[in-house]
mmCIF file of C-alpha atoms in Angstrom:
data_model
loop_
_atom_site.group_PDB
_atom_site.id
_atom_site.type_symbol
_atom_site.label_atom_id
_atom_site.label_comp_id
_atom_site.label_asym_id
_atom_site.label_seq_id
_atom_site.Cartn_x
_atom_site.Cartn_y
_atom_site.Cartn_z
ATOM 1 C CA MET A 635 0.202 0.441 0.015
ATOM 2 C CA ASP A 636 2.495 2.805 -1.197
ATOM 3 C CA VAL A 637 1.070 6.529 0.564
ATOM 4 C CA GLY A 638 0.868 8.510 -3.163
ATOM 5 C CA CYS A 639 0.320 11.881 -1.174
ATOM 6 C CA ARG A 640 3.022 13.398 1.410
ATOM 7 C CA VAL A 641 2.987 16.742 2.896
ATOM 8 C CA SER A 642 6.715 17.637 5.424
ATOM 9 C CA GLY A 643 4.701 18.355 8.909
ATOM 10 C CA ALA A 644 6.950 21.058 10.879
ATOM 11 C CA GLY A 645 7.362 18.079 13.207
ATOM 12 C CA ASP A 646 9.917 16.046 10.838
ATOM 13 C CA PRO A 647 13.012 17.263 11.922
ATOM 14 C CA GLY A 648 15.350 19.154 8.658
ATOM 15 C CA SER A 649 11.396 19.960 6.887
ATOM 16 C CA ARG A 650 10.398 22.335 5.082
ATOM 17 C CA PRO A 651 7.174 24.060 5.910
ATOM 18 C CA PRO A 652 4.058 22.878 5.696
ATOM 19 C CA THR A 653 2.521 23.241 2.587
ATOM 20 C CA PRO A 654 -0.578 25.618 2.567
ATOM 21 C CA TYR A 655 -3.862 24.379 2.912
ATOM 22 C CA SER A 656 -5.487 25.828 -0.072
ATOM 23 C CA GLN A 657 -2.125 24.358 -2.363
ATOM 24 C CA LEU A 658 -2.876 20.582 -1.076
ATOM 25 C CA PRO A 659 -3.862 17.828 -3.876
ATOM 26 C CA THR A 660 -7.794 17.786 -4.631
ATOM 27 C CA ARG A 661 -7.181 14.050 -5.025
ATOM 28 C CA CYS A 662 -4.442 12.045 -3.824
ATOM 29 C CA ASP A 663 -3.616 7.820 -4.723
ATOM 30 C CA VAL A 664 -3.706 7.355 -0.502
ATOM 31 C CA GLY A 665 -5.255 3.138 -1.570
ATOM 32 C CA PHE A 666 -7.507 3.805 1.920
ATOM 33 C CA ILE A 667 -9.906 5.006 3.477
ATOM 34 C CA VAL A 668 -9.804 5.635 7.458
ATOM 35 C CA VAL A 669 -13.884 4.042 8.273
ATOM 36 C CA ARG A 670 -13.298 4.268 12.131
ATOM 37 C CA ALA A 671 -10.773 5.519 14.907
ATOM 38 C CA GLU A 672 -11.225 5.079 18.389
ATOM 39 C CA CYS A 673 -9.438 5.586 21.791
ATOM 40 C CA ASP A 674 -9.761 4.263 24.874
ATOM 41 C CA LEU A 675 -7.935 6.439 27.695
ATOM 42 C CA ARG A 676 -6.813 3.715 30.404
ATOM 43 C CA HIS A 677 -4.478 5.978 32.277
ATOM 44 C CA GLN A 678 -3.588 9.312 33.019
ATOM 45 C CA ILE A 679 0.163 10.115 31.522
ATOM 46 C CA SER A 680 2.822 12.566 31.189
ATOM 47 C CA MET A 681 5.429 14.044 29.898
ATOM 48 C CA GLU A 682 7.031 10.904 30.318
ATOM 49 C CA PRO A 683 8.621 7.433 27.947
ATOM 50 C CA ILE A 684 5.568 6.020 26.399
ATOM 51 C CA GLU A 685 5.499 2.801 24.091
ATOM 52 C CA ILE A 686 3.367 2.323 21.134
ATOM 53 C CA ARG A 687 2.447 -0.638 19.949
ATOM 54 C CA ALA A 688 0.654 -1.328 16.888
ATOM 55 C CA ARG A 689 -0.536 -4.346 14.759
ATOM 56 C CA ILE A 690 -2.983 -5.385 12.397
ATOM 57 C CA GLY A 691 -6.611 -7.523 13.632
ATOM 58 C CA ASP A 692 -8.876 -9.093 11.186
ATOM 59 C CA MET A 693 -8.495 -9.136 7.981
ATOM 60 C CA ARG A 694 -11.771 -9.409 5.403
ATOM 61 C CA THR A 695 -12.515 -9.303 1.900
ATOM 62 C CA THR A 696 -12.154 -4.841 1.416
ATOM 63 C CA SER A 697 -10.569 -3.973 4.770
ATOM 64 C CA PHE A 698 -8.728 -4.749 7.626
ATOM 65 C CA ASP A 699 -8.507 -3.697 11.785
ATOM 66 C CA THR A 700 -5.477 -1.834 13.558
ATOM 67 C CA HIS A 701 -5.110 -2.277 16.719
ATOM 68 C CA TYR A 702 -2.939 0.559 19.587
ATOM 69 C CA GLU A 703 -1.452 0.941 22.473
ATOM 70 C CA ILE A 704 -0.273 3.095 24.688
ATOM 71 C CA HIS A 705 1.586 2.072 27.045
ATOM 72 C CA THR A 706 3.347 3.949 30.287
ATOM 73 C CA SER A 707 6.286 2.880 33.304
ATOM 74 C CA GLY A 708 8.442 0.955 31.196
ATOM 75 C CA GLY A 709 5.962 -0.649 29.407
ATOM 76 C CA ARG A 710 3.691 -2.548 32.447
ATOM 77 C CA GLN A 711 1.159 0.001 31.993
ATOM 78 C CA ILE A 712 -1.638 0.111 29.330
ATOM 79 C CA ALA A 713 -2.101 4.385 28.809
ATOM 80 C CA ALA A 714 -4.505 3.556 26.033
ATOM 81 C CA ILE A 715 -6.074 1.644 23.167
ATOM 82 C CA GLY A 716 -7.192 2.046 20.167
ATOM 83 C CA LYS A 717 -8.695 0.873 17.329
ATOM 84 C CA VAL A 718 -8.673 1.459 13.116
ATOM 85 C CA VAL A 719 -10.617 0.111 10.225
ATOM 86 C CA VAL A 720 -9.172 1.021 7.406
ATOM 87 C CA VAL A 721 -11.518 0.419 3.464
ATOM 88 C CA LEU A 722 -8.505 -0.455 0.367
ATOM 89 C CA PHE A 723 -9.819 2.294 -2.156
ATOM 90 C CA ASN A 724 -9.095 3.173 -5.658
ATOM 91 C CA TRP A 725 -10.173 7.003 -6.411
ATOM 92 C CA LYS A 726 -8.930 6.366 -10.222
ATOM 93 C CA THR A 727 -11.802 4.090 -10.167
ATOM 94 C CA GLN A 728 -14.284 4.914 -6.911
ATOM 95 C CA SER A 729 -14.514 1.702 -6.060
ATOM 96 C CA LYS A 730 -12.948 -0.977 -2.720
ATOM 97 C CA THR A 731 -9.888 -2.262 -3.638
ATOM 98 C CA GLY A 732 -10.211 -6.140 -2.197
ATOM 99 C CA ILE A 733 -7.077 -7.349 -0.281
ATOM 100 C CA THR A 734 -4.980 -9.413 -2.433
ATOM 101 C CA ASP A 735 -2.813 -12.264 -1.006
ATOM 102 C CA GLU A 736 0.383 -11.190 -1.318
ATOM 103 C CA LEU A 737 -0.609 -8.327 0.964
ATOM 104 C CA ARG A 738 -1.698 -10.606 3.675
ATOM 105 C CA GLU A 739 0.969 -12.699 3.599
ATOM 106 C CA LYS A 740 3.471 -9.918 3.933
ATOM 107 C CA VAL A 741 0.611 -9.024 7.314
ATOM 108 C CA ARG A 742 1.421 -12.269 8.888
ATOM 109 C CA LEU A 743 5.292 -12.383 8.174
ATOM 110 C CA PHE A 744 5.744 -9.108 9.324
ATOM 111 C CA GLN A 745 3.751 -9.938 12.446
ATOM 112 C CA LYS A 746 5.753 -13.108 13.371
ATOM 113 C CA GLU A 747 8.580 -11.052 13.231
ATOM 114 C CA ALA A 748 7.160 -8.497 15.742
ATOM 115 C CA GLU A 749 6.776 -11.065 18.869
#
């Protein structure tokens, strides 16, 4: 999945200034659409080191879930959990796109390595 549009941000070290909104492309070939995002806060955090863990959950025909956890205290305490559902999308045809066997295998191998 290639993200075709990239906009530099002020937070990127050594980056140029952000692109003004009026100069952003009207459409870009991102390849997916976020259809749902949720976050549940579990524990208050302050300016302290955190660890963010991400994995892909259920993969359906045209969509998949990504799950996130924010950990504090050396990874022992969960501060927040989140879930994002994305649908693969072809901007040129304005239609959903199926998840390929190649993508499924890449995800499987990546998550196996991360264990």
